[in-house]
Coordinates of C-alpha atoms in Angstrom, one line a residue:
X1096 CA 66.1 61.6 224.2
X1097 CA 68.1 63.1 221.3
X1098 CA 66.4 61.1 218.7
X1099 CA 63.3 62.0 219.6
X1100 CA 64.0 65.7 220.4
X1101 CA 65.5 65.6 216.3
X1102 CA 61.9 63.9 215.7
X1103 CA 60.2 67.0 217.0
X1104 CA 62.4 69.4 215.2
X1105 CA 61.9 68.2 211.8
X1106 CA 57.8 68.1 212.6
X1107 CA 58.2 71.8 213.6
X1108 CA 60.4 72.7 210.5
X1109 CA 58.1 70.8 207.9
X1110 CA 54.8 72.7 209.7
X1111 CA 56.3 75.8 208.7
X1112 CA 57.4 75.1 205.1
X1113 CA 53.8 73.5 204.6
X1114 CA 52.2 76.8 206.5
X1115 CA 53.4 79.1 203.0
X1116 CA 51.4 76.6 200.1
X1117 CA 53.3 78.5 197.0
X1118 CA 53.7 76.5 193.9
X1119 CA 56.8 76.2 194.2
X1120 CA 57.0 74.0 197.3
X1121 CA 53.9 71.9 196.1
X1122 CA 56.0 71.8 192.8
X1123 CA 58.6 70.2 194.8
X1124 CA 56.9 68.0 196.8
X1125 CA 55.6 66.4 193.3
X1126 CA 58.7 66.2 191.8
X1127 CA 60.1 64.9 195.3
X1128 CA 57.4 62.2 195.1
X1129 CA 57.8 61.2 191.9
X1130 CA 61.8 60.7 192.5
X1131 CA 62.1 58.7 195.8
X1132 CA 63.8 56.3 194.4
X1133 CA 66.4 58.2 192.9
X1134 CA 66.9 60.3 196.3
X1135 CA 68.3 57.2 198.1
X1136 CA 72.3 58.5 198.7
X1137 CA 72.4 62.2 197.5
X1138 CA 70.1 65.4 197.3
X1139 CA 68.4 66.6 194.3
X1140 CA 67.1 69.6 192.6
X1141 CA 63.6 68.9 191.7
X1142 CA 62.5 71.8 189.6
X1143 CA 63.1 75.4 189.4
X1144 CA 60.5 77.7 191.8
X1145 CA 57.7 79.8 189.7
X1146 CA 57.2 83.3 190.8
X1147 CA 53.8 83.9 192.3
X1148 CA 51.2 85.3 190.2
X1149 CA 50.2 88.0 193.1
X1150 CA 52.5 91.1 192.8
X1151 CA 54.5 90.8 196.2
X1152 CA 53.6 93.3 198.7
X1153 CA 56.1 96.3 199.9
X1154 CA 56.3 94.4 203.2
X1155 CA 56.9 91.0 201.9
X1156 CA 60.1 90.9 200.0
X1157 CA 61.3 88.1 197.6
X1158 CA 63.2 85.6 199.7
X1159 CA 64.7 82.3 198.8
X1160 CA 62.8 79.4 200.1
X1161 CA 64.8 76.4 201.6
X1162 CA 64.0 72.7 202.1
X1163 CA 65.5 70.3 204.4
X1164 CA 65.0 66.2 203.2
X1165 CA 66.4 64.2 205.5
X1166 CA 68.0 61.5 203.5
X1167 CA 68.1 58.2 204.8
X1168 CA 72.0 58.6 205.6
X1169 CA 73.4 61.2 207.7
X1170 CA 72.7 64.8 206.4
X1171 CA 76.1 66.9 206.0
X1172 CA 74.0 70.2 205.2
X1173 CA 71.4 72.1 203.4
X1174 CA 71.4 72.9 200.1
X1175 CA 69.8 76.7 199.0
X1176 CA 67.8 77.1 195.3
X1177 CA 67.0 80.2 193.5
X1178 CA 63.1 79.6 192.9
X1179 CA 63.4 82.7 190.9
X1180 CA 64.4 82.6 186.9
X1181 CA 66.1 85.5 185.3
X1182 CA 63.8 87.7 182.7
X1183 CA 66.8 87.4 179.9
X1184 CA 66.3 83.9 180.0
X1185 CA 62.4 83.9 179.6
X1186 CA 62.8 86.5 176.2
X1187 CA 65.5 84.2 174.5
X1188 CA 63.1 81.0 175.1
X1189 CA 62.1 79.6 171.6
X1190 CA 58.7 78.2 171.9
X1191 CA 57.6 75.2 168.7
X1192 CA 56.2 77.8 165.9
X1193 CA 59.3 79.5 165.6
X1194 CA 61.1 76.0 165.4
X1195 CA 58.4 75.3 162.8
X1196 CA 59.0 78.0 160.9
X1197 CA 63.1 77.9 161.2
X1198 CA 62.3 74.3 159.9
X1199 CA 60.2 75.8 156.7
X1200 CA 63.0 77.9 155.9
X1201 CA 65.7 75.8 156.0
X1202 CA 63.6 73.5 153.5
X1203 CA 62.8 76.5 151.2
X1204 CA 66.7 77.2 151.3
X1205 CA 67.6 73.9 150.5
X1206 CA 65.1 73.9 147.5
X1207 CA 66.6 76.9 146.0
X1208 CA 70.2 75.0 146.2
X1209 CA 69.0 72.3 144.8
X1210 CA 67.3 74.1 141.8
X1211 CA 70.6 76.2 141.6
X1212 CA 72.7 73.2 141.5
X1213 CA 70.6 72.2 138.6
X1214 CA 70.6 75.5 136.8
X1215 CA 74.3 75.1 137.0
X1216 CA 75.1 71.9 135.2
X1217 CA 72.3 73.2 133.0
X1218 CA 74.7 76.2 132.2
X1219 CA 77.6 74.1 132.3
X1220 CA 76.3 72.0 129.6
X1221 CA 75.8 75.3 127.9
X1222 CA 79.2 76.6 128.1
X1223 CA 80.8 73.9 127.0
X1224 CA 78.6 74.3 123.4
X1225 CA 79.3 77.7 123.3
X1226 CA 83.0 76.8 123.3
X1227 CA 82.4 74.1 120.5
X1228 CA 80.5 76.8 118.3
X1229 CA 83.5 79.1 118.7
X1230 CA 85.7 76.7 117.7
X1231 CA 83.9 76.2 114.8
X1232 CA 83.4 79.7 114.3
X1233 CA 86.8 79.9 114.8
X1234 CA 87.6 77.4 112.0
X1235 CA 85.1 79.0 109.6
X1236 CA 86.8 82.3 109.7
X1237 CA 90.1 80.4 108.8
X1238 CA 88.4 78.5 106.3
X1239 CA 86.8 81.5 105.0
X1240 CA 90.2 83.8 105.0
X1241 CA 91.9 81.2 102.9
X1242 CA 89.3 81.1 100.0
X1243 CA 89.0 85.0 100.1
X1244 CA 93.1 84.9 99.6
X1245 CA 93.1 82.7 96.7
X1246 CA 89.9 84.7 95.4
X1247 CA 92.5 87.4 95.3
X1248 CA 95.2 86.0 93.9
X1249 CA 92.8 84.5 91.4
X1250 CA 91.4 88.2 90.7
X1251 CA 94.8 89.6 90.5
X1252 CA 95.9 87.1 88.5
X1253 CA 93.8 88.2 85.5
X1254 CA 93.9 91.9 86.2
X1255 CA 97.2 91.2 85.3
X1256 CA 96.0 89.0 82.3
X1257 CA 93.8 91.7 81.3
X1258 CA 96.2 94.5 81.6
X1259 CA 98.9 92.7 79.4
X1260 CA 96.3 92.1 77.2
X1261 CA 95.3 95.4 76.9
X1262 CA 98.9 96.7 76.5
X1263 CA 99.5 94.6 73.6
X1264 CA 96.6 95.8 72.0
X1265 CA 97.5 99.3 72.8
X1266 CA 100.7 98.6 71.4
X1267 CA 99.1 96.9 68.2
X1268 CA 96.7 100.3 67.5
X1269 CA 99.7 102.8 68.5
X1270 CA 101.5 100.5 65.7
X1271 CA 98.5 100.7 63.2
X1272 CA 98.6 104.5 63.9
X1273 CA 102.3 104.9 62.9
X1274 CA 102.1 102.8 60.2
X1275 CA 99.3 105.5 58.7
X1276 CA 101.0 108.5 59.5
X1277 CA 104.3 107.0 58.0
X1278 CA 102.1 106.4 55.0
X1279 CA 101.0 109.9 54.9
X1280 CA 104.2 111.1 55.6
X1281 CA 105.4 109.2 52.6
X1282 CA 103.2 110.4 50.4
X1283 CA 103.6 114.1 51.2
X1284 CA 107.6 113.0 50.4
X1285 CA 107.0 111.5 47.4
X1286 CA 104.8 114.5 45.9
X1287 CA 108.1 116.9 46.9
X1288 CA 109.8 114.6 45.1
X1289 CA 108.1 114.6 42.2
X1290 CA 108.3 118.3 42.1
X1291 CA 112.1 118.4 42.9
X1292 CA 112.7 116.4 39.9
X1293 CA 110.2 118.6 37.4
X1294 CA 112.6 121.6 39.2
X1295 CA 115.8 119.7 38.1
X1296 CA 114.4 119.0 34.7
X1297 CA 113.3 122.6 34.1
X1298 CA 116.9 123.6 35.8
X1299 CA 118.3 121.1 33.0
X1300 CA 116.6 122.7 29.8
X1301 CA 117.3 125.8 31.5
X1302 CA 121.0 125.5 31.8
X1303 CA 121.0 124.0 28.1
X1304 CA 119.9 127.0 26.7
X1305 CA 122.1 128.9 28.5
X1306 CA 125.2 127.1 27.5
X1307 CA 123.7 127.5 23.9
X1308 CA 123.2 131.2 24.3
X1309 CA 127.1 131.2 25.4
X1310 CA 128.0 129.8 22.6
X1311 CA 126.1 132.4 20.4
X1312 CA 127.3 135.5 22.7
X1313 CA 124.1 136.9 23.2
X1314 CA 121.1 136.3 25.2
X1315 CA 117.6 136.7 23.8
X1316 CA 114.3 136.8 25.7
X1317 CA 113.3 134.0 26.8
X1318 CA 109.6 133.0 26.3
X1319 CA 107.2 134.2 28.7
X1320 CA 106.4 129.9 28.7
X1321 CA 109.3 129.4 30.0
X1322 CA 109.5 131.7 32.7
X1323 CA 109.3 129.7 36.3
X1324 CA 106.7 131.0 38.8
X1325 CA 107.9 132.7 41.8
X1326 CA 108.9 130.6 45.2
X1327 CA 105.8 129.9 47.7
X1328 CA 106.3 132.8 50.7
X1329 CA 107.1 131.5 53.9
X1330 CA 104.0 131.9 55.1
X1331 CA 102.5 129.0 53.7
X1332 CA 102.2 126.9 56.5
X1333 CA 99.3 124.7 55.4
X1334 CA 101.9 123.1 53.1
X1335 CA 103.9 121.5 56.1
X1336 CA 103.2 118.0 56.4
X1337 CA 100.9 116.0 59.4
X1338 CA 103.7 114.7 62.0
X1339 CA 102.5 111.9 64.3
X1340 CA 102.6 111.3 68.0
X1341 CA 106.1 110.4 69.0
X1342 CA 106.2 107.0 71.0
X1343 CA 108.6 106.7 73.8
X1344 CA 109.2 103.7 76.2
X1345 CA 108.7 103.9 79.4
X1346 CA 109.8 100.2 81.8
X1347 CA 110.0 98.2 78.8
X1348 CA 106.6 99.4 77.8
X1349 CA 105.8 101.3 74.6
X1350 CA 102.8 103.9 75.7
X1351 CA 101.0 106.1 72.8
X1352 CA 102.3 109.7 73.7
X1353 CA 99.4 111.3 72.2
X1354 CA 99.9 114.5 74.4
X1355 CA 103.8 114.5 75.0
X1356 CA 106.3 117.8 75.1
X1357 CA 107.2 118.3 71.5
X1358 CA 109.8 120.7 70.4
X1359 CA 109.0 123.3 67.8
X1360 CA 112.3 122.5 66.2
X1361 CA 111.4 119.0 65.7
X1362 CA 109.2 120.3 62.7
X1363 CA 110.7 120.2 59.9
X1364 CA 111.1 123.7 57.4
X1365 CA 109.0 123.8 55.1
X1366 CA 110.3 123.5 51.1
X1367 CA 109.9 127.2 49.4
X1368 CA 110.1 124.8 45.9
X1369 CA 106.8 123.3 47.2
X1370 CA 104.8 124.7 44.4
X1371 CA 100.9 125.9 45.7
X1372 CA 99.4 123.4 43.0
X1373 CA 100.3 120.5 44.5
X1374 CA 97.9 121.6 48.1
X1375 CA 95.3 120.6 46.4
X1376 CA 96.2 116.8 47.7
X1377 CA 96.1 117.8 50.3
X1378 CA 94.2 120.8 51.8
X1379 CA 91.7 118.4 54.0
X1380 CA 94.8 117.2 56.1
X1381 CA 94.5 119.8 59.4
X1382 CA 98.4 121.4 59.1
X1383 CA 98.6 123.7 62.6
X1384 CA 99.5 124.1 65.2
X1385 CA 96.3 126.0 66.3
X1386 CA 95.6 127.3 69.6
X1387 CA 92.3 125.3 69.9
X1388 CA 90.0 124.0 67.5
X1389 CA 87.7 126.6 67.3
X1390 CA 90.7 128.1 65.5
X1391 CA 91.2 125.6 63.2
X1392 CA 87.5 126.2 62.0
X1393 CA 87.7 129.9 61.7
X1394 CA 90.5 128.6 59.8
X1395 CA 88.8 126.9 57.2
X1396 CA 89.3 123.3 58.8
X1397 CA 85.8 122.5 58.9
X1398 CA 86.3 118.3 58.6
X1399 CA 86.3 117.0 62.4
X1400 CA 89.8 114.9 62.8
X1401 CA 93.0 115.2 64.5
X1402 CA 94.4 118.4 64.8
X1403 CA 98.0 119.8 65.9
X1404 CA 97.2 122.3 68.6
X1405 CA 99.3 124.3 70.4
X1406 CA 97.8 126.5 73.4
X1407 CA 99.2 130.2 74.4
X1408 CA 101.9 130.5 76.9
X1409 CA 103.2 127.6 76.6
X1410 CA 105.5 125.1 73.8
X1411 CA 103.6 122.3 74.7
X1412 CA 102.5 120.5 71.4
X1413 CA 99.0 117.8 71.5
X1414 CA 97.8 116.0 69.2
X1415 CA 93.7 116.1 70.0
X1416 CA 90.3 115.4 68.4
X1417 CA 88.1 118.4 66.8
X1418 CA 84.4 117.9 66.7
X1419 CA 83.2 120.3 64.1
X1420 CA 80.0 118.9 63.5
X1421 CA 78.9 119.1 66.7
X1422 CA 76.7 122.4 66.5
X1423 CA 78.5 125.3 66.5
X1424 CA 81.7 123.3 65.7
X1425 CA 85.2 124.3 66.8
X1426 CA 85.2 121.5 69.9
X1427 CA 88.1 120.0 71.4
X1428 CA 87.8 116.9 72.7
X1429 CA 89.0 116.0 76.2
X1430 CA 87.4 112.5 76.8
X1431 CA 85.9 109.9 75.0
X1432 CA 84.3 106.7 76.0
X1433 CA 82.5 104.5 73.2
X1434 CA 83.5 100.7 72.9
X1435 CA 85.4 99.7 76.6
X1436 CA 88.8 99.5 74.0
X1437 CA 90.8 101.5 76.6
X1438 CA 91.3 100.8 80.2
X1439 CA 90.7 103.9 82.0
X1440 CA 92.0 102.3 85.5
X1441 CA 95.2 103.9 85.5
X1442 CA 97.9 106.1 88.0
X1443 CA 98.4 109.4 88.2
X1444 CA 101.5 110.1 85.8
X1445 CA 99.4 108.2 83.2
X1446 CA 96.4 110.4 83.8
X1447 CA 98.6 113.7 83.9
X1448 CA 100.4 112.8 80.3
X1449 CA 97.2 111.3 78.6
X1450 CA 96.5 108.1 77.1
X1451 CA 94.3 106.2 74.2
X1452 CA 94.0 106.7 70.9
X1453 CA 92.4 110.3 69.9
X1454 CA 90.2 108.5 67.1
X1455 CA 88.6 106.4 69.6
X1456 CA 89.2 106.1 73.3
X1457 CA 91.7 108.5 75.1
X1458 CA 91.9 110.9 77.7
X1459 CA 93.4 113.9 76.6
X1460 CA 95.4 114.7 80.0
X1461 CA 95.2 116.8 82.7
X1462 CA 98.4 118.9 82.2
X1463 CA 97.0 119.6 78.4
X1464 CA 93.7 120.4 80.0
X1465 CA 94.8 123.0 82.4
X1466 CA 97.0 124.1 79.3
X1467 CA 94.2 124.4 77.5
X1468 CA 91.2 125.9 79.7
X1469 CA 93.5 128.8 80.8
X1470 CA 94.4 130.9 77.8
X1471 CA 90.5 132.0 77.8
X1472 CA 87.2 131.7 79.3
X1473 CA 86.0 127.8 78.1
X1474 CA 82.7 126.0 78.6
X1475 CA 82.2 122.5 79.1
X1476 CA 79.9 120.0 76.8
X1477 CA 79.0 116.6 78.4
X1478 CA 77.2 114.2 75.9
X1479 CA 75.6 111.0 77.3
X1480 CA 74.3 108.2 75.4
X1481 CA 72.3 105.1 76.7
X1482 CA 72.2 101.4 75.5
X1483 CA 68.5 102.5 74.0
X1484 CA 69.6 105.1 71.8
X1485 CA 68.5 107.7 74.0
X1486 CA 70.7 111.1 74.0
X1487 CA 71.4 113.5 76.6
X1488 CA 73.7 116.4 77.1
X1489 CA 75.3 118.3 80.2
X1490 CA 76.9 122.0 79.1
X1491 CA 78.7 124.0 81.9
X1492 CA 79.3 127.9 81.4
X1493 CA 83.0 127.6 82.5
X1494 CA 85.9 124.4 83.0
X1495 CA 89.3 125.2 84.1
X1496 CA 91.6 122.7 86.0
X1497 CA 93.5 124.6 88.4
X1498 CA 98.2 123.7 88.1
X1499 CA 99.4 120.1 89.2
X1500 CA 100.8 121.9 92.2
X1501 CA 97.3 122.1 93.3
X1502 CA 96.3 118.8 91.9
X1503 CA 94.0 119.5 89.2
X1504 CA 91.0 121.0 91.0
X1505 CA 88.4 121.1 89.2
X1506 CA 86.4 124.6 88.2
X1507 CA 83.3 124.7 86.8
X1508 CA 80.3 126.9 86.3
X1509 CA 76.2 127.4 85.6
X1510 CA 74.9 123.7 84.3
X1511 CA 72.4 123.7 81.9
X1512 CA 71.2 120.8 79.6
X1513 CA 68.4 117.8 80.2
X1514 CA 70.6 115.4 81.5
X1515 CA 70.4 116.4 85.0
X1516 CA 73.4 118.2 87.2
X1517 CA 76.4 115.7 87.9
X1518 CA 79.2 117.6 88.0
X1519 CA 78.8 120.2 90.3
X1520 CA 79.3 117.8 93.1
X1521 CA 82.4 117.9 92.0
X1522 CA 83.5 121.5 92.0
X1523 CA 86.4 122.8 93.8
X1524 CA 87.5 118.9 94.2
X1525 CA 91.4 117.7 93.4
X1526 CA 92.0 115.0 91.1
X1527 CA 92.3 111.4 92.8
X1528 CA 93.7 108.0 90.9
X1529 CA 94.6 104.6 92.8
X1530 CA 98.0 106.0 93.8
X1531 CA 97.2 109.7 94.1
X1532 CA 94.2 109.9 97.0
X1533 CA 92.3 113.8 97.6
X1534 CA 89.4 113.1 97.9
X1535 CA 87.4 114.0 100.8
X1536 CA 86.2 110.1 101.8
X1537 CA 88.2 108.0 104.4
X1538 CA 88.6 105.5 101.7
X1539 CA 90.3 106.1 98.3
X1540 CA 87.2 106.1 95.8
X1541 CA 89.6 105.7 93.1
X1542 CA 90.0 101.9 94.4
X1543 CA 86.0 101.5 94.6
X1544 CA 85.2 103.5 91.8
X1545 CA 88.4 102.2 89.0
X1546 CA 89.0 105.1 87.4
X1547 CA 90.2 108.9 88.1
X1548 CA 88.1 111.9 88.7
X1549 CA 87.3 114.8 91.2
X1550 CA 85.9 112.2 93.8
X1551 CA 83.7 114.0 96.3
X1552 CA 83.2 111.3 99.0
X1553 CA 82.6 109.6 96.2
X1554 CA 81.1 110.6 93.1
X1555 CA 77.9 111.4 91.7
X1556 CA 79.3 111.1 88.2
X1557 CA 82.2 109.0 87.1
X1558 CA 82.7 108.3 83.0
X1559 CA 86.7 107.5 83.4
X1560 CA 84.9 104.3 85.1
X1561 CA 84.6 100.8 83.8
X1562 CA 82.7 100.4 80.7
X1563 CA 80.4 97.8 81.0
X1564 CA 78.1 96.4 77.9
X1565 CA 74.5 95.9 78.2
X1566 CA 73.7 98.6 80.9
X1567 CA 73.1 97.5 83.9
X1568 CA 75.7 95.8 85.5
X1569 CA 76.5 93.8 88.8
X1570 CA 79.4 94.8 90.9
X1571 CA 80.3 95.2 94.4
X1572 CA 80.9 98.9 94.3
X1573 CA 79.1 101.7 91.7
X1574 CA 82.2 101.6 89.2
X1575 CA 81.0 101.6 85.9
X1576 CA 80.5 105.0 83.4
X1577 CA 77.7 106.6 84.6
X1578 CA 75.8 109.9 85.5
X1579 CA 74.0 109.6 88.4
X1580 CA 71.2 111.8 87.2
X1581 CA 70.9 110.4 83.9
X1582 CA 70.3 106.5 84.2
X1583 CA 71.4 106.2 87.9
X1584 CA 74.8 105.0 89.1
X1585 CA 74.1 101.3 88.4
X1586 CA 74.1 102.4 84.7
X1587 CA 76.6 102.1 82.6
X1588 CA 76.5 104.9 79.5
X1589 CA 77.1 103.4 76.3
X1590 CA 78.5 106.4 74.8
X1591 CA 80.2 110.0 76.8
X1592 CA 82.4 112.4 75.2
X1593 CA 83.4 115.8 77.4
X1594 CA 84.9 118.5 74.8
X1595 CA 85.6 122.1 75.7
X1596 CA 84.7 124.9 73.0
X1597 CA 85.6 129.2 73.8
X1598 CA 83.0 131.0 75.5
X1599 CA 82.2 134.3 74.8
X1600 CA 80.1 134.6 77.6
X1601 CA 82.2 135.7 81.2
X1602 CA 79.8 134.7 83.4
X1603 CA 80.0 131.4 85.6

């Protein structure tokens, strides 16, 4: 009676559950089918319940279905299952195209790393050349350094050779030049002497005749034959003899003091017994000292030559060379270049005292210069001449060199001429050399340009520069004699000569 009462409770509870056909029930029942094998001990979950696709009515609410299987052991209970799914789960689904495309990507991605990783040996490969070239880069530069070094040493070396070389010629001309002026020095001697001993023989007779007049006690008149001419007056000064540069040593090294301090005293008196007769040996020698050599012409000195001058408001003897042929004459020359003899490349002191030799090369010095260009109003006269003949000239209204304390600077006025304007550049600049830099360029242009001048930043003109034969010359920097607007700076001048004459004229 129970079983069968149990029999019609189950009929009754399946009727109902098969009265509400949702899908998820027939769902179920499928999956319940399909897995009655499997269902043997235990219950299972089949599948989840899908919601309806009619929108539940107000009435109806959503309530969970239940299903009762009666297992073929004895049931301990029923087992409840949410047929309904939650919405957050249904968004975060991925579905096969987005798998696909995740997929694409990844393969994309791992293209890229693949060409990186080649790129990168690529540029490892890279590096490591780029290391070998500095290497040798850096081994060039070594390489390089050394055979600049011994080019230096090599080009100091005969500097030096040159310079010694051109000391002991210095020293050979300075010696020539003594050895003539000791000559005519000599000569002026031995014509005093002569006369000293006509004076002694005439003194003799003289004396004679007095001793015989003595003897007689009387004294007749002597004939007017006999009677000596009257002593010279003091104011002879053309009769005193030519003295020559003295030569000093300075560090074992015997220099041409063309321009050096001479004392007046040094001169020596002139003879009253000097009788005027015997000037006629000697009335083309220049005597002086003259306060420039536009005196000496007025003068009568009208032979160009070596003069004795002596400017005003000052004691300071030079020895320097007078151009009187130059139209109108009465030049003093402060610079000449004409056969490279002379190296011009030299330091301050040398510059300030002078060097050369006044009948050739020489620079007259700039403490004789300043001397010189302010006792009056002077112009300056540039002559240029080329390897072709060609001849040019540069004349400035004024030239002054302002005190050493100011280094030298460098005054000048109006140009005029047909060699073209190279020297006003210059105006207003100080004096530079290798050791003494005022110029207005980082550098010292003295060391580019070899010489000494009024460097600007640097120079449009430079004739104390190196004199190179031929013209045209190759060097690394613009050092050779030139004038930029005559010829260019890559010119070098055959011939320059800068003298300084009185003008008249007060204008600048």
């Amino acid at each position: 009676m129970t079983v069968l009462t149990l029999k019609h409770f189950l009929l009754a509870l399946l009727t109902i559950t098969l009265s509400r056909p949702d899908s998820a029930s027939l769902g179920f029942a499928e999956e319940f089918e399909s897995r009655d094998d499997v269902l043997e001990s235990e219950f299972m979950y089949a599948s989840r319940p899908k919601r309806s696709a009619d929108p539940p009515s107000a009435s109806d609410p959503d309530k969970c279905s239940y299903t009762f299987i009666v297992p073929q052991r004895k049931t301990t209970g029923a087992i409840c299952v949410n047929s309904k799914e939650p919405e957050a789960l249904l968004e975060n689904r991925v579905n096969k195209q987005e798998l696909e495309l995740l997929n694409g990507e990844l393969h994309k991605q791992r293209r890229q790393i693949e060409t990186l990783q080649q790129l990168v040996e690529v540029d490892g490969g890279v590096v490591n050349e780029v290391k070998l070239l500095r290497k040798e880069s850096r081994n060039m530069n070594a390489r390089v350094t050394q055979l600049y070094m011994q080019l230096l040493h090599e080009i100091i070396r005969k500097r030096d050779n040159a310079l010694e070389g051109s000391q002991l010629e210095n020293r050979v001309l300075n010696h020539t030049s003594e050895m003539q002026q000791l000559t005519a020095r000599y000569r002026d001697l031995e014509h005093k002497y002569q006369h000293l001993s006509s004076l002694a023989s005439n003194q003799s007779a003289l004396i004679v005749q007095l001793e015989e007049q003595c003897r007689r006690g009387g004294f007749p008149p002597q004939p007017p034959q006999h009677r000596q001419p009257p002593p010279p007056p003091v104011h002879h000064s053309p009769a005193r003899p030519f003295h020559p540069p003295t030569y000093t040593r300075h560090n074992n090294q015997i220099t041409n003091e063309i321009q050096s301090d001479q004392n007046v005293k040094a001169m020596p008196p002139t003879l009253p017994t000097v009788p005027p007769e015997t000037h006629s040996s000697s009335t083309d020698k220049p005597s002086g000292p003259f306060k420039d050599c536009l005196q000496a012409l007025e003068e009568g000195h009208a032979n160009s030559g070596m003069y004795l001058v002596k400017p005003e408001n000052t004691n300071k003897l030079m020895q320097v060379w007078c151009d009187q042929r130059h139209d109108p004459g009465g030049w003093t020359v402060v610079q000449r270049r004409m056969d490279g003899s002379v190296n011009f490349f030299r330091n301050w002191e040398t510059y300030k005292q002078g060097f050369g030799n006044i009948d050739g090369e020489y620079w007259l010095g700039l403490e004789n210069i300043h001397w010189l260009t302010n006792q009056g109003n002077y112009k300056l006269l540039v002559t240029l001449e080329d390897w072709s003949g060609r001849k040019t000239f540069a004349e400035y209204a004024s030239f002054r060199l302002e005190p050493e304390a100011d280094f030298y600077r460098l005054r000048v006025g109006r140009y005029h001429g047909n060699a073209g304007d190279s020297l006003t550049w210059h105006n207003g600049k100080q004096f530079t050399t290798l050791d003494r830099d005022h110029d207005v360029y980082t550098g010292n242009c003295a060391h580019y340009q070899k010489g000494g001048w009024w460097y600007n930043a640097c120079a449009h003109s430079n004739l104390n520069g190196v004199w190179y034969r031929g013209g045209h010359y190759r060097s690394r920097y613009q050092d050779g004699v030139y004038w930029a607007e005559f010829r260019g700076g890559s010119y070098s001048l055959k011939k320059v000569t800068m003298m300084i004459r009185p003008n008249p004229n007060t204008f600048h």
